[in-house]
């Protein structure tokens, strides 16, 4: 459940990210997918994010497997990603992650939103979102 009583909303589980992203984008039909570690199935990650270039890499906190999400691999060489510490509890570097896809009428993805939840204090947020200006997007979507 999302707790809206504090300045920064919190969620008690990763599931809350879906609802939070739909509220954040104002899009009830937002297509939300979970980011799960391909190696161990874990769902908590350290994040390296470049908000200017819109690039994000996740690293599983359980087994260390890294993945550069979606189409960020195309620009990763030019990115200057920084490890993100939660700005609310100021201690945690571990997050649950989901991605939200806004789709065009033909089903292709138009916009990507990253939804993150601090696993320590539960704070919900979105470190970044970006526009997709090419089609098709099938391959990009599956890289989560
Ligand atoms: Zn893992
Ligand atoms: Zn936190």
Tab-separated table of C-alpha atoms and ligand atoms in Angstrom:
chain	number	residue	atom	x	y	z
A	1	UNK	CA	0.000	0.000	0.000
A	2	UNK	CA	1.150	3.512	-0.738
A	3	UNK	CA	1.483	5.728	2.328
A	4	UNK	CA	0.712	9.309	1.266
A	5	UNK	CA	0.968	10.842	4.736
A	6	UNK	CA	4.566	12.002	4.392
A	7	UNK	CA	6.133	14.494	2.018
A	8	UNK	CA	7.634	11.674	-0.046
A	9	UNK	CA	5.206	8.822	-0.603
A	10	UNK	CA	6.341	5.372	0.429
A	11	UNK	CA	5.327	1.844	-0.484
A	12	UNK	CA	5.698	-1.277	1.621
A	13	UNK	CA	6.422	-3.535	-1.342
A	14	UNK	CA	7.704	-3.425	-4.908
A	15	UNK	CA	4.110	-3.867	-6.134
A	16	UNK	CA	3.341	-0.308	-5.072
A	17	UNK	CA	5.606	1.045	-7.815
A	18	UNK	CA	2.972	0.134	-10.445
A	19	UNK	CA	0.253	2.207	-8.814
A	20	UNK	CA	2.684	5.005	-8.062
A	21	UNK	CA	3.832	5.183	-11.719
A	22	UNK	CA	0.209	5.322	-12.927
A	23	UNK	CA	-0.480	8.208	-10.553
A	24	UNK	CA	2.776	9.941	-11.486
A	25	UNK	CA	2.128	9.738	-15.227
A	26	UNK	CA	-1.652	10.195	-14.973
A	27	UNK	CA	-1.941	7.252	-17.347
A	28	UNK	CA	-4.212	4.447	-16.080
A	29	UNK	CA	-3.270	2.248	-19.003
A	30	UNK	CA	0.471	2.534	-18.387
A	31	UNK	CA	2.050	-0.840	-19.141
A	32	UNK	CA	4.265	-1.617	-16.131
A	33	UNK	CA	6.914	-4.356	-16.088
A	34	UNK	CA	9.170	-5.522	-13.264
A	35	UNK	CA	12.943	-5.517	-13.494
A	36	UNK	CA	14.137	-8.898	-12.213
A	37	UNK	CA	17.717	-10.187	-12.123
A	38	UNK	CA	18.277	-12.601	-15.011
A	39	UNK	CA	20.792	-14.613	-13.003
A	40	UNK	CA	19.225	-15.098	-9.562
A	41	UNK	CA	15.690	-13.702	-9.804
A	42	UNK	CA	16.433	-11.010	-7.248
A	43	UNK	CA	14.532	-7.732	-7.298
A	44	UNK	CA	16.780	-5.278	-5.509
A	45	UNK	CA	19.390	-3.303	-7.377
A	46	UNK	CA	21.994	-0.617	-7.108
A	47	UNK	CA	21.421	2.042	-9.757
A	48	UNK	CA	23.810	3.980	-11.918
A	49	UNK	CA	21.934	6.811	-13.581
A	50	UNK	CA	22.783	9.686	-15.931
A	51	UNK	CA	19.775	11.990	-15.887
A	52	UNK	CA	21.085	14.199	-18.705
A	53	UNK	CA	21.653	11.392	-21.176
A	54	UNK	CA	18.755	9.282	-19.815
A	55	UNK	CA	20.803	6.188	-19.169
A	56	UNK	CA	20.430	3.620	-16.418
A	57	UNK	CA	22.254	0.497	-15.354
A	58	UNK	CA	21.085	-1.846	-12.606
A	59	UNK	CA	23.282	-4.131	-10.516
A	60	UNK	CA	21.681	-6.934	-8.528
A	61	UNK	CA	22.503	-6.523	-4.835
A	62	UNK	CA	22.360	-10.307	-4.313
A	63	UNK	CA	24.622	-11.639	-7.093
A	64	UNK	CA	26.184	-8.582	-8.721
A	65	UNK	CA	24.805	-9.148	-12.229
A	66	UNK	CA	24.645	-5.881	-14.170
A	67	UNK	CA	22.263	-4.874	-16.935
A	68	UNK	CA	22.035	-1.655	-18.919
A	69	UNK	CA	18.283	-1.298	-19.301
A	70	UNK	CA	16.161	-0.927	-22.429
A	71	UNK	CA	17.970	1.040	-25.162
A	72	UNK	CA	20.500	2.714	-22.861
A	73	UNK	CA	23.289	0.496	-24.198
A	74	UNK	CA	23.281	2.588	-27.385
A	75	UNK	CA	24.461	5.690	-25.528
A	76	UNK	CA	26.178	4.137	-22.519
A	77	UNK	CA	29.673	4.980	-23.791
A	78	UNK	CA	28.790	8.694	-23.718
A	79	UNK	CA	26.953	8.618	-20.398
A	80	UNK	CA	28.312	9.798	-17.067
A	81	UNK	CA	26.328	7.617	-14.695
A	82	UNK	CA	26.420	8.098	-10.936
A	83	UNK	CA	25.604	5.605	-8.212
A	84	UNK	CA	22.374	6.756	-6.566
A	85	UNK	CA	21.868	6.908	-2.830
A	86	UNK	CA	18.331	7.425	-1.560
A	87	UNK	CA	17.866	11.146	-0.917
A	88	UNK	CA	15.307	10.521	1.838
A	89	UNK	CA	16.910	7.958	4.184
A	90	UNK	CA	20.372	8.960	2.916
A	91	UNK	CA	21.799	5.507	3.591
A	92	UNK	CA	20.317	3.026	1.157
A	93	UNK	CA	21.650	2.325	-2.327
A	94	UNK	CA	19.205	-0.481	-2.979
A	95	UNK	CA	15.977	-0.202	-4.975
A	96	UNK	CA	13.152	-2.211	-6.463
A	97	UNK	CA	12.657	-1.159	-10.089
A	98	UNK	CA	9.802	-1.238	-12.555
A	99	UNK	CA	9.503	0.305	-15.986
A	100	UNK	CA	6.326	1.922	-17.305
A	101	UNK	CA	5.619	2.089	-21.044
A	102	UNK	CA	3.350	4.679	-22.631
A	103	UNK	CA	2.292	3.195	-25.962
A	104	UNK	CA	1.310	4.630	-29.322
A	105	UNK	CA	-1.904	3.513	-31.008
A	106	UNK	CA	0.058	0.899	-32.964
A	107	UNK	CA	1.409	-0.601	-29.734
A	108	UNK	CA	4.962	0.690	-29.994
A	109	UNK	CA	6.466	2.410	-26.994
A	110	UNK	CA	6.390	6.218	-27.052
A	111	UNK	CA	7.765	7.033	-23.618
A	112	UNK	CA	9.588	5.108	-20.904
A	113	UNK	CA	9.345	5.833	-17.165
A	114	UNK	CA	11.630	4.281	-14.582
A	115	UNK	CA	9.917	3.683	-11.229
A	116	UNK	CA	12.073	3.103	-8.178
A	117	UNK	CA	11.389	2.188	-4.556
A	118	UNK	CA	14.070	2.429	-1.866
A	119	UNK	CA	14.200	-0.968	-0.155
A	120	UNK	CA	15.208	0.681	3.137
A	121	UNK	CA	12.686	3.497	3.667
A	122	UNK	CA	10.173	2.622	0.926
A	123	UNK	CA	10.298	6.022	-0.792
A	124	UNK	CA	8.807	5.880	-4.276
A	125	UNK	CA	10.163	7.930	-7.145
A	126	UNK	CA	11.213	8.135	-10.758
A	127	UNK	CA	14.852	8.884	-11.446
A	128	UNK	CA	14.219	9.336	-15.125
A	129	UNK	CA	11.994	9.033	-18.160
A	130	UNK	CA	12.667	9.461	-21.835
A	131	UNK	CA	11.016	9.562	-25.215
A	132	UNK	CA	11.375	6.795	-27.799
A	133	UNK	CA	11.390	8.169	-31.324
A	134	UNK	CA	11.821	5.027	-33.396
A	135	UNK	CA	9.891	1.871	-34.222
A	136	UNK	CA	9.606	-1.037	-33.717
A	137	UNK	CA	10.348	-1.173	-30.003
A	138	UNK	CA	9.961	-4.923	-29.285
A	139	UNK	CA	13.639	-5.576	-28.756
A	140	UNK	CA	14.205	-2.539	-26.564
A	141	UNK	CA	11.204	-3.392	-24.355
A	142	UNK	CA	12.478	-6.837	-23.568
A	143	UNK	CA	15.816	-5.632	-22.248
A	144	UNK	CA	14.770	-5.250	-18.622
B	1	LIG	ZN1	21.021	-11.478	-9.076
B	2	LIG	ZN1	15.537	5.401	1.405
